[in-house]
Coordinates of C-alpha atoms and ligand atoms in Angstrom, one line a residue:
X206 CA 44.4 5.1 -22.5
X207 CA 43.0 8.9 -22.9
X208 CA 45.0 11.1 -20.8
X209 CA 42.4 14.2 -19.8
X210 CA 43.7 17.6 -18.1
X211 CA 41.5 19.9 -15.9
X212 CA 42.1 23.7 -15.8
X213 CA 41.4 25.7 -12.5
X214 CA 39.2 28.4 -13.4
X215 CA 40.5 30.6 -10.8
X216 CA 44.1 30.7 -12.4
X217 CA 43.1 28.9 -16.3
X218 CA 46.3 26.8 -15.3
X219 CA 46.1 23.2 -16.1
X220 CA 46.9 21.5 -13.0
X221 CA 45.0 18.0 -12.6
X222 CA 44.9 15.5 -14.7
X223 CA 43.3 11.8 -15.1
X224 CA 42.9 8.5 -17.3
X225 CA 39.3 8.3 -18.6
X226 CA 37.6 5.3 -18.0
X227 CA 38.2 2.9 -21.3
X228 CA 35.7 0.8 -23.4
X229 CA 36.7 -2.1 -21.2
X230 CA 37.1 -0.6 -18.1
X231 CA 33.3 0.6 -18.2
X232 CA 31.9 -2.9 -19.4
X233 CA 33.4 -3.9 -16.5
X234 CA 32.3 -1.7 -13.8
X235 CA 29.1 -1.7 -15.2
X236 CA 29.2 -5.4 -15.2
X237 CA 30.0 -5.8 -11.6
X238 CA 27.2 -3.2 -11.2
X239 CA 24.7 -5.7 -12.6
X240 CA 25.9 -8.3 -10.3
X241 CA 25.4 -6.0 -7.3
X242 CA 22.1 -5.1 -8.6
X243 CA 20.6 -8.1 -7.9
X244 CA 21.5 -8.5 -4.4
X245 CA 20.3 -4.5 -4.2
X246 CA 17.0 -5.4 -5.7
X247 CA 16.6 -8.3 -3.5
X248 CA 16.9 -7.0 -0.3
X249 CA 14.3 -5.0 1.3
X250 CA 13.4 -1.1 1.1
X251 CA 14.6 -0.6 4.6
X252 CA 18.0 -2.1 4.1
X253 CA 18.4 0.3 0.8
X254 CA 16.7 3.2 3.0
X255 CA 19.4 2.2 5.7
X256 CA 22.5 2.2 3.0
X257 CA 21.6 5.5 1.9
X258 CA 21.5 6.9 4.8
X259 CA 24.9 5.5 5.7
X260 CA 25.9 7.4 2.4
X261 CA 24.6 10.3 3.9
X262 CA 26.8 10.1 7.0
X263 CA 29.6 9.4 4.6
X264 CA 28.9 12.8 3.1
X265 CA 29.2 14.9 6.4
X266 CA 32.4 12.6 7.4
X267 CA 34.1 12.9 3.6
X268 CA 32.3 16.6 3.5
X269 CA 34.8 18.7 4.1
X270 CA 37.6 17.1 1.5
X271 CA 34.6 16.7 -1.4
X272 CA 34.0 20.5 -0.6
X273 CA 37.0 21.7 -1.2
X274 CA 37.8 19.6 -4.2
X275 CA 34.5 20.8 -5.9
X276 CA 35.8 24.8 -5.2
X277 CA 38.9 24.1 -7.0
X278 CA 37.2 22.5 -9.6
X279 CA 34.6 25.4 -10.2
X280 CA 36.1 28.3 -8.8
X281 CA 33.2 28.9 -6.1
X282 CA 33.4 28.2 -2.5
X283 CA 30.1 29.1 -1.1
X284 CA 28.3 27.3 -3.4
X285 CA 30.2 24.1 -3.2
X286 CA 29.6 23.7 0.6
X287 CA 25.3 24.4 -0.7
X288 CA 25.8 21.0 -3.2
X289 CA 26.9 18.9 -0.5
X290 CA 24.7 20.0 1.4
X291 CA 21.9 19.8 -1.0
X292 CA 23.2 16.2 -1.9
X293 CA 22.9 15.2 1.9
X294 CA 19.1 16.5 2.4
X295 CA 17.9 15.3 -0.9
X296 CA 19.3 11.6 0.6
X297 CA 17.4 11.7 3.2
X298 CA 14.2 13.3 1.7
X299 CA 14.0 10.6 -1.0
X300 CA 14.6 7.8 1.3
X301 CA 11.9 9.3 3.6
X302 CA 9.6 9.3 0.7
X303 CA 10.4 6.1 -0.7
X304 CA 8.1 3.5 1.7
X305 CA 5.3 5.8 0.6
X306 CA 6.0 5.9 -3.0
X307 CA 7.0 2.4 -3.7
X308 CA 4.4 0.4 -1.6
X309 CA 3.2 -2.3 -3.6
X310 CA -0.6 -1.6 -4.6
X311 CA -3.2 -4.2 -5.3
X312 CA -6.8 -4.2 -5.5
X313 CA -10.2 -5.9 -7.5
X314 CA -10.2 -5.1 -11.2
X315 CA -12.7 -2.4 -11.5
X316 CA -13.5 -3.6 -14.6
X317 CA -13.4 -7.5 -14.9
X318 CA -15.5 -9.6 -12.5
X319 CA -13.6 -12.2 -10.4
X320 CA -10.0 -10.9 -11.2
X321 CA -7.2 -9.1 -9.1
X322 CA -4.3 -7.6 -9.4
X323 CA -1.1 -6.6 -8.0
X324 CA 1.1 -4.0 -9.4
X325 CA 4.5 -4.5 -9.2
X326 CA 7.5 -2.3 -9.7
X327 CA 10.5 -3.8 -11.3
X328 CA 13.8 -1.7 -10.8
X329 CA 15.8 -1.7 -14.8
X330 CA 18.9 -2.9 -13.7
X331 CA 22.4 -0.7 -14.0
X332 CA 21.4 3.2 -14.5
X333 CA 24.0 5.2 -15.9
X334 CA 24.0 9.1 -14.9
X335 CA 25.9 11.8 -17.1
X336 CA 26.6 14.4 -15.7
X337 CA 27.7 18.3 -16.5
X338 CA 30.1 20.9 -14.9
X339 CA 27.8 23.3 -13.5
X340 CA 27.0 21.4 -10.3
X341 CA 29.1 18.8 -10.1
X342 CA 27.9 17.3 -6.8
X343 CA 24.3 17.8 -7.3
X344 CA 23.7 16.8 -10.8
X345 CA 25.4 13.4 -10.1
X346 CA 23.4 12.3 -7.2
X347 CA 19.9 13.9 -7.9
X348 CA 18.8 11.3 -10.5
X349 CA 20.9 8.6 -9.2
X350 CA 19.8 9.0 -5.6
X351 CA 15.9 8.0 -6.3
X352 CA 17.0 5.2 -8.9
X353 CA 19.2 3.8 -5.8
X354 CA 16.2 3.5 -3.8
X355 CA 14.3 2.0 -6.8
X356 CA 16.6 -0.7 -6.6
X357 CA 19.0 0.2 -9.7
X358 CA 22.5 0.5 -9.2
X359 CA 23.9 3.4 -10.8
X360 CA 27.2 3.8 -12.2
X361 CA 28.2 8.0 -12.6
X362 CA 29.9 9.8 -15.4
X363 CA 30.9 13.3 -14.2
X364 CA 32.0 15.9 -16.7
X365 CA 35.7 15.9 -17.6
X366 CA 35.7 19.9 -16.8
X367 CA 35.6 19.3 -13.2
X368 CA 37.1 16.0 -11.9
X369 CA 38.8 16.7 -8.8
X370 CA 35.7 15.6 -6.6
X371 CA 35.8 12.5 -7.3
X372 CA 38.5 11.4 -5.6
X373 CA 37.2 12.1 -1.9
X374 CA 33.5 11.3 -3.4
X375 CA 35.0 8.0 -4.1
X376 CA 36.4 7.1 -0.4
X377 CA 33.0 8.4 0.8
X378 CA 31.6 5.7 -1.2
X379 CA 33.9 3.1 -0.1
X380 CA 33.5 3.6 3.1
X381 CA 30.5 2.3 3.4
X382 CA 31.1 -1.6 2.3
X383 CA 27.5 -1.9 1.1
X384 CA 27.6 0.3 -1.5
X385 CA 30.4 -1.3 -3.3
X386 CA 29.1 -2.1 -6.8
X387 CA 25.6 -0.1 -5.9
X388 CA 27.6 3.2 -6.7
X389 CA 29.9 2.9 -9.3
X390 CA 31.9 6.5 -11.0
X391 CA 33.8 6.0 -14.3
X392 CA 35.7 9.4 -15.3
X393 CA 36.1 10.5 -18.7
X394 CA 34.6 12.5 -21.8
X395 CA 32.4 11.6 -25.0
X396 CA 34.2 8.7 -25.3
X397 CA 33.7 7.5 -21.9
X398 CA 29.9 8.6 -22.0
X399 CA 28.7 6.4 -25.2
X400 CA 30.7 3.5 -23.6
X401 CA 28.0 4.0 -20.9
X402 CA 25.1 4.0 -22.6
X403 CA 26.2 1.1 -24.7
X404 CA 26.5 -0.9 -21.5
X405 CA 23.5 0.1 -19.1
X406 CA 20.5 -0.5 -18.6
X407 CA 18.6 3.2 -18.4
X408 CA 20.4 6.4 -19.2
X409 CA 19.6 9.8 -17.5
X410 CA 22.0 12.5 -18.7
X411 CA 21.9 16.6 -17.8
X412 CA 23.5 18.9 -20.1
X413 CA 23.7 20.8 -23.2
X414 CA 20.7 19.7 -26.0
X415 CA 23.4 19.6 -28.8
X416 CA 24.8 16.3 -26.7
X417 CA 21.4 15.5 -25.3
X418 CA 20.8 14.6 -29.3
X419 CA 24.1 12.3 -29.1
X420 CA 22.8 10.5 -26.1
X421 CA 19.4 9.8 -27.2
X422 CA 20.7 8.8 -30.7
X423 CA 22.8 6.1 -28.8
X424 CA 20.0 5.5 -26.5
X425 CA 17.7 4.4 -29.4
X426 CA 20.7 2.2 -31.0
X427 CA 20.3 0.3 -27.6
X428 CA 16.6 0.3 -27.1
X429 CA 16.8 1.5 -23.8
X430 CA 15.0 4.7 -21.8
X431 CA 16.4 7.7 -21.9
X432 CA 16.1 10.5 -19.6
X433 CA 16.8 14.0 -21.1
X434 CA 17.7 17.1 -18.3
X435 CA 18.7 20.0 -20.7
X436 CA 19.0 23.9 -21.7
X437 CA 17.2 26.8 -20.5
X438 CA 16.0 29.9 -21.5
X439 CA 14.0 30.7 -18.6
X440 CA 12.0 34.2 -19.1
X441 CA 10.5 36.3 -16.0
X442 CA 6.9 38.6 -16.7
X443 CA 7.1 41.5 -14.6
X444 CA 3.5 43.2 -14.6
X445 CA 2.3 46.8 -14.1
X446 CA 1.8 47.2 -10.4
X447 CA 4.4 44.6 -9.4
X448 CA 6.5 45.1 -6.9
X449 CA 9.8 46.1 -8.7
X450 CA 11.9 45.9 -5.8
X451 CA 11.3 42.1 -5.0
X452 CA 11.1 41.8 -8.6
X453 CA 14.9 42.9 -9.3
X454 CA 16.3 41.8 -6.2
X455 CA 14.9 37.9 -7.4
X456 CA 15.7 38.3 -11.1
X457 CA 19.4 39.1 -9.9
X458 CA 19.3 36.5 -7.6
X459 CA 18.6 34.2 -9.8
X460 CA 20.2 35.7 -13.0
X461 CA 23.9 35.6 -11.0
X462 CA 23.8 32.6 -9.0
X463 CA 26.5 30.8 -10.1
X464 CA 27.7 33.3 -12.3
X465 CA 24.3 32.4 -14.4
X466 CA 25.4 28.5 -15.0
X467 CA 22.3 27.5 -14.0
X468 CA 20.0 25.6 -16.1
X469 CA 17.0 27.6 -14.1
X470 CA 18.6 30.7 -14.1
X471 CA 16.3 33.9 -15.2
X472 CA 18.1 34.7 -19.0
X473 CA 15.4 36.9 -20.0
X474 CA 13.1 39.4 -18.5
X475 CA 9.8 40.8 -20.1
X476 CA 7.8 43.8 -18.6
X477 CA 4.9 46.0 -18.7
X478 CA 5.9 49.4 -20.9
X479 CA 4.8 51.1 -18.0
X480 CA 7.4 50.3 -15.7
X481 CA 10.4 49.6 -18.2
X482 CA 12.6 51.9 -16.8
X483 CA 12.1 51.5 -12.9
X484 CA 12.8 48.4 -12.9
X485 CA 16.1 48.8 -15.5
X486 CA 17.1 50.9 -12.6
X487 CA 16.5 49.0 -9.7
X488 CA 18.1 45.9 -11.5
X489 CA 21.2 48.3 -12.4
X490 CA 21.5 49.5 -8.8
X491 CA 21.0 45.8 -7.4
X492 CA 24.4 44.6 -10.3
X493 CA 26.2 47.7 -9.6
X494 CA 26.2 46.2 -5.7
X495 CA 27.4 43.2 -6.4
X496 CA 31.1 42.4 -6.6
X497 CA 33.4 40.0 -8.6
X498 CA 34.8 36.8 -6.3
X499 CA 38.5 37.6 -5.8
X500 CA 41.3 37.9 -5.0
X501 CA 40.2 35.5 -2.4
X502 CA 38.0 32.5 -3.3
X503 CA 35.8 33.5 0.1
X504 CA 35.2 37.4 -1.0
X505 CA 33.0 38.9 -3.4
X506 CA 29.6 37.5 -5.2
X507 CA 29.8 36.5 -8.2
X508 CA 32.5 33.9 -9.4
X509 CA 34.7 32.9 -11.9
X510 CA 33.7 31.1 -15.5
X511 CA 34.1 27.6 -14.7
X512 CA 34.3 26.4 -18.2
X513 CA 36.7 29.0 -19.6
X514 CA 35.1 28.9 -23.0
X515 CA 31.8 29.5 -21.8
X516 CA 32.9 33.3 -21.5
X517 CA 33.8 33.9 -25.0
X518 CA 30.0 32.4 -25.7
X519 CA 28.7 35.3 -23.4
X520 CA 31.1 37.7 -24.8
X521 CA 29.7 36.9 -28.8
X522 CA 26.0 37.0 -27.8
X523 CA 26.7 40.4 -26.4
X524 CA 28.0 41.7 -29.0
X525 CA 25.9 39.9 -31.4
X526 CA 22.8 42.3 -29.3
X527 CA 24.9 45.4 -29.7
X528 CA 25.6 45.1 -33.3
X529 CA 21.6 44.6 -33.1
X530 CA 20.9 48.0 -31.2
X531 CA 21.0 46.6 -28.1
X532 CA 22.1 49.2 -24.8
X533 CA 24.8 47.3 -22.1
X534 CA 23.3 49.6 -19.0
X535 CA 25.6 48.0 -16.5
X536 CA 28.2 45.1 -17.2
X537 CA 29.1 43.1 -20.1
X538 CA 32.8 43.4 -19.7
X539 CA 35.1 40.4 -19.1
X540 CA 37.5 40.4 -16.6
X541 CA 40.6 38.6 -16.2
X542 CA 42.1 38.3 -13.1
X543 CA 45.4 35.8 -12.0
X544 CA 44.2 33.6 -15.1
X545 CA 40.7 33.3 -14.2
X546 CA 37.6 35.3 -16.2
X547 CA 34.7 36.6 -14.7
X548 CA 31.8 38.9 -15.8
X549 CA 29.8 41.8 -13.0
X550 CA 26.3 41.0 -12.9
X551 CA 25.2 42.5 -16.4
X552 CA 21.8 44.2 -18.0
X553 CA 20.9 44.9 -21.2
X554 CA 18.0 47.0 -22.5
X555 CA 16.8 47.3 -26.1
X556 CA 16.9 43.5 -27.1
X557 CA 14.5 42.2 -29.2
X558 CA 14.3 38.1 -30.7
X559 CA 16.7 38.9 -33.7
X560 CA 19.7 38.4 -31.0
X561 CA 20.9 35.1 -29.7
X562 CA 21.2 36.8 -26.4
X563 CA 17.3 36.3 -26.0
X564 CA 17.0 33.2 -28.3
X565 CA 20.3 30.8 -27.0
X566 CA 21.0 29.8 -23.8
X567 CA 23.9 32.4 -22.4
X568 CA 24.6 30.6 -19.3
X569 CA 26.4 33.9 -18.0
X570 CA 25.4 36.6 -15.3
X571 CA 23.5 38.8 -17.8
X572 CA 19.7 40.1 -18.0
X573 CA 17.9 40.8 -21.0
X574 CA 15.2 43.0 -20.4
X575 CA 12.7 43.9 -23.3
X576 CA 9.0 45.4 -22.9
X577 CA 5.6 44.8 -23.7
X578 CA 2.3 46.5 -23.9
X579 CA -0.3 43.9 -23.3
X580 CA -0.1 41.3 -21.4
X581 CA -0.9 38.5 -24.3
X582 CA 2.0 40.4 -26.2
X583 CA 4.4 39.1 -22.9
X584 CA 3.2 35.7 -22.7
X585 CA 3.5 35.4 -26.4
X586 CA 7.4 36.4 -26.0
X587 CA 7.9 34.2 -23.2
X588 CA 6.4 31.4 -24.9
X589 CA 8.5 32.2 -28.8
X590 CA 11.3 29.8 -27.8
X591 CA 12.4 26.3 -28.3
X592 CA 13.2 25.5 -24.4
X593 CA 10.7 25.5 -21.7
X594 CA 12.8 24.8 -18.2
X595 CA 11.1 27.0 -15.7
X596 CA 10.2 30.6 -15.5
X597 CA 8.5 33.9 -13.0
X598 CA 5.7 35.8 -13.0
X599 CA 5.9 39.1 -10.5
X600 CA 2.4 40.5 -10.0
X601 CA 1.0 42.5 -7.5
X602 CA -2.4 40.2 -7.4
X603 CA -0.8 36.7 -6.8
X604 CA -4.0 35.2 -8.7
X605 CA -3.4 37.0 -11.6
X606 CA 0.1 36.1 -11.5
X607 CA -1.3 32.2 -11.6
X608 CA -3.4 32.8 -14.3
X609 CA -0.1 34.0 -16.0
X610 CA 2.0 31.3 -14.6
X611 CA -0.6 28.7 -16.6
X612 CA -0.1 30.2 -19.8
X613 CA 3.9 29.8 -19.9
X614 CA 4.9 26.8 -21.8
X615 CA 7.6 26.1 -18.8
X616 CA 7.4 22.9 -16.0
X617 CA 7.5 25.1 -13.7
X618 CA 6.6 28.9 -12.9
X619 CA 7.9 30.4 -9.9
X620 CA 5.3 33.6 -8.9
X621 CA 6.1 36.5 -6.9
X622 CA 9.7 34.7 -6.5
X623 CA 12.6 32.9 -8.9
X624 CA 13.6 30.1 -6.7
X625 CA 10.2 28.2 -5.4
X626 CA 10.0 25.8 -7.8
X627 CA 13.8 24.6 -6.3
X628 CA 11.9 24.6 -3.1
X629 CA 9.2 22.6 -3.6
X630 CA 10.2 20.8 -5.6
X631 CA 10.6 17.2 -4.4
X632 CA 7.0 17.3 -3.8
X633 CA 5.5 18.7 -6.8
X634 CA 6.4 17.4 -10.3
X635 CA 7.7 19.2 -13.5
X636 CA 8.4 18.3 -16.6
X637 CA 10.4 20.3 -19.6
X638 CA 8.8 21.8 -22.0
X639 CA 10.3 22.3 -25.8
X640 CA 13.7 21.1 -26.4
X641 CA 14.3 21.5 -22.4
X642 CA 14.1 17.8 -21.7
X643 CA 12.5 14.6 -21.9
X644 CA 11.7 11.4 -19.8
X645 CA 9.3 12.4 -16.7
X646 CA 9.5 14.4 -13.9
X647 CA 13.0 14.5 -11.9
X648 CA 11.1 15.9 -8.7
X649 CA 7.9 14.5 -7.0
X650 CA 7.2 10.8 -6.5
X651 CA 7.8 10.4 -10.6
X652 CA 11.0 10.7 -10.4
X653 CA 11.1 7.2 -8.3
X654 CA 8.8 5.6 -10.3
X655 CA 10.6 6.6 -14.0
X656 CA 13.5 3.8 -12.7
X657 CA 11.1 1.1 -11.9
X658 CA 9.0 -0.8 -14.5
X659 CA 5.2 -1.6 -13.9
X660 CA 4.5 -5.0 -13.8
X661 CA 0.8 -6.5 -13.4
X662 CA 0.2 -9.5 -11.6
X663 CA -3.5 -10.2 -12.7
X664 CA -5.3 -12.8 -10.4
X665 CA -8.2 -14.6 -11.7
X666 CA -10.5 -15.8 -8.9
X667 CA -13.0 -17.2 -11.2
X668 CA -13.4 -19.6 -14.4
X669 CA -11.5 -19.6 -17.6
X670 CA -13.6 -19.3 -20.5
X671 CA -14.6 -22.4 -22.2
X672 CA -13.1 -23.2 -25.7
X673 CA -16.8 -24.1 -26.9
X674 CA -18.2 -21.3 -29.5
X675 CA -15.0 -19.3 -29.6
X676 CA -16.7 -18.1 -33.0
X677 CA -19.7 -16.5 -31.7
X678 CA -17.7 -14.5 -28.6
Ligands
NAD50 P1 27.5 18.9 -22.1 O1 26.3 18.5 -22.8 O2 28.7 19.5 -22.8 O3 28.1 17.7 -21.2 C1 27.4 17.0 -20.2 C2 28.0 15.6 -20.0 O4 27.9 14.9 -21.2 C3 29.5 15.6 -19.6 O5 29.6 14.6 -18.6 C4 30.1 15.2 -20.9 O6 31.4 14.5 -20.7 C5 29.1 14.2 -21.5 N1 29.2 14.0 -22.9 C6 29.6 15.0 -23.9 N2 29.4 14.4 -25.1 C7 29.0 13.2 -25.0 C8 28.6 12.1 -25.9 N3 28.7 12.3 -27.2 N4 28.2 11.0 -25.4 C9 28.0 10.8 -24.0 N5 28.3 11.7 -23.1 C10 28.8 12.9 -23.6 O7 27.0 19.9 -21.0 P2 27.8 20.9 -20.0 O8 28.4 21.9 -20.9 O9 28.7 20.1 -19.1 O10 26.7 21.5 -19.1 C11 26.0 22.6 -19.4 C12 24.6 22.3 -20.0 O11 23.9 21.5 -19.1 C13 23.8 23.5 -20.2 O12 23.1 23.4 -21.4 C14 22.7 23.5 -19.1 O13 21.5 24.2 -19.4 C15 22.6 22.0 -18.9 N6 22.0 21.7 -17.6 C16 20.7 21.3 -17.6 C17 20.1 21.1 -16.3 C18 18.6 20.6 -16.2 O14 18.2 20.2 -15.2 N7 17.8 20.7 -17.2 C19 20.8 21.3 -15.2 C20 22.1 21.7 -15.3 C21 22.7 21.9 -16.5

């Protein structure tokens, strides 16, 4: 048995702790998975669409206990009440959707005289999800939620660094009887992970590309898909004539949110010579009115580290761009407060591509901002990376902020805003670019049809061919 301890980022005190899920133990749950499965597969869309919904209740009924257990594992309050919601709408979105999106089609060949076909979809069996510690909630259910519809079962690895939600997410589950074996969480680490992907059917796995290796090397031992939901590095383009205002007021918003643990959030900012320094200055005054989230867990803006040792990362690739030359103009300082670490919302002029601050992911409340005096020269620094998430364009002609948008190697460009890609994005599909992912589109009606295989029935209507003259065909 691996005994694992949590720390509360609000106070760095160790004060949860858990058995991960053993070799065994996850053979077994994902066994009785598989034996759900078939039942799940079997019965019709509606009854799945039904069971989900149920889920859903279970959600608003369980809410209030998964909420709090997902602000003590990260720190943030706010934010935890926005992933149960989330995880609530997206349920009923997807089973909305689903009728549409798995309909059975079937049809003449277009191609061969006399034949049919029907296309089938084929759910893989036992999905297992892996999951990180920025979002706890959300990045467990988001791919498992259209695979359930599919007609997988899923069984759920959360991350080790915040465990304390599973506990109520658990009793949601249970209380509704037809989920048992349909939703399945092991809890654990590394260990606990591989035993997952050794065991499933389909992996789908968000977090760091360093692990996302790890789990497509053990995905390839196994033969089986794998899903890849990784880093970002996401750049914004701010052009002459632009306006600056909405500009910085978006590129905070989306640099801070969640203290910048966001695989979407805005890490770097390129703009037009021309307007450099008003918009340093606007996205200065916009940090400088933003506050740190304590003493109380429901004041302030921006909150604590949730993986303690993601602050010393942001500390070193600051001071990796000031050894460089690079200017702190507000920010960059960690504070430490009852135990817990934070960081003000934080820019930084004078960066260039020799620092790992525009390079690595940061993953912190900090925003690069380096210039450019064409437009080419911008997309050409926007594009010199290895991950390609998401990204912005501000322009003041929202046409010529699409022609931008097409040039980014990203899956999807937000333009005149940071956050409409989250927005749209169960209708609209989007794939990673670079090192940011592999494995379809997690939004859209792919994202339904990546956990279901194609299967052709094909109907011939007419003769066989004869066995005569099989020389001259
Ligand atoms: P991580 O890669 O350290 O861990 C993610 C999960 O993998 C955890 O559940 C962990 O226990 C498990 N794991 C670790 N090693 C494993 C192994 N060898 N085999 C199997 N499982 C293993 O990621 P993290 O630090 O928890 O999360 C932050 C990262 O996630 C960032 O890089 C961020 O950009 C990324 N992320 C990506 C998206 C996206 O949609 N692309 C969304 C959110 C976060």
């Amino acid at each position: 048995m691996t005994h694992l301890n949590a720390i509360n980022p609000r106070t760095g005190v160790s004060d949860y702790s858990f058995e991960a899920a053993s070799v065994a133990q996850v053979k077994q749950v994902v066994q009785t998975g598989r034996a759900a499965q078939k039942a799940w597969a079997a019965s019709s869309l509606e009854h799945r669409v039904r069971v989900m919904n149920l889920f859903a209740d279970s959600l608003v009924v369980f809410g209030d206990r998964i909420r709090e257990a997902l602000t003590i594992d990260t720190g943030r309050k706010k934010i935890s009440a926005e992933e149960v919601d989330a995880v609530f709408h997206m349920t009923h979105g997807h089973a909305a959707n689903a009728p549409k999106i798995l309909a059975e089609v079937s049809g003449p060949s277009s191609n061969v005289a006399d034949v049919d076909f029907i296309q089938q979809y084929v759910a893989y069996g036992v999905v297992g999800v892996i999951s990180p510690w920025n979002f706890p909630m959300v990045l467990s259910f988001i791919d498992a939620l259209p695979a359930l519809l599919a007609g997988n079962t899923v069984v759920i690895k959360p991350s080790e660094v915040t465990p304390r939600f599973v506990d109520p997410l658990v009793e949601a589950i249970a209380s509704v009887p037809e989920l048992a074996g349909v939703i399945s969480v092991v809890r654990g680490g590394a260990e606990t992970g591989q035993a997952l992907i050794e065991n499933v059917d389909l992996v789908v796995f968000t977090g760091s590309i360093p692990t996302g290796r790890k789990i497509a090397e053990a995905a390839a031992r196994q033969l089986i898909p794998c899903f890849l939901e990784l880093g970002g590095k996401d750049a914004a383009i701010v052009l002459e004539g632009a306006d600056l205002d909405r500009a910085a007021t978006s590129i905070v918003r989306s640099a801070v949110y969640n203290t910048g643990q966001v695989c979407y959030a805005i890490e770097r900012v390129y703009v037009d010579a021309k307007v450099h320094d008003e918009l340093v200055q606007k996205l200065q005054e916009k940090c400088d009115s933003l506050t740190l989230n304590f003493p109380s867990v429901s004041s302030g803006d921006i909150g604590p580290f949730i993986f303690p040792q993601q602050a010393q990362i942001v500390a070193s690739q600051l001071n990796d761009a000031v050894s460089k030359g690079a200017r702190i103009v507000t920010g960059g300082e960690l504070v430490t407060h009852d135990g817990g670490t934070w960081m003000g919302a934080t820019v930084v002029a004078n960066v260039d591509h020799s620092m790992a601050l525009m390079t690595e992911e940061t993953f912190g409340p900090v925003i690069p901002v380096m210039r450019f005096s064409t437009e080419a020269e911008g997309v050409e620094l926007v594009n010199d990376t290895v991950f390609g998430l998401s990204g912005a364009v501000f322009a003041k002609d929202i046409e010529k902020g699409t022609e931008i948008a097409s040039l980014m190697n990203a899956g999807g460009v937000s333009i005149n805003d940071t956050e409409l890609p989250r927005a749209i994005t169960l209708d609209a599909e989007k794939n990673a670019f670079g090192q940011s992912g592999i494995g379809g589109s997690r939004y859209g009606a792919g994202t339904m049809l990546r956990y279901v295989r194609k299967k052709a029935l094909i109907r011939n209507h007419g003769e066989v061919k004869p066995l005569t003259a099989l020389a001259e065909e």
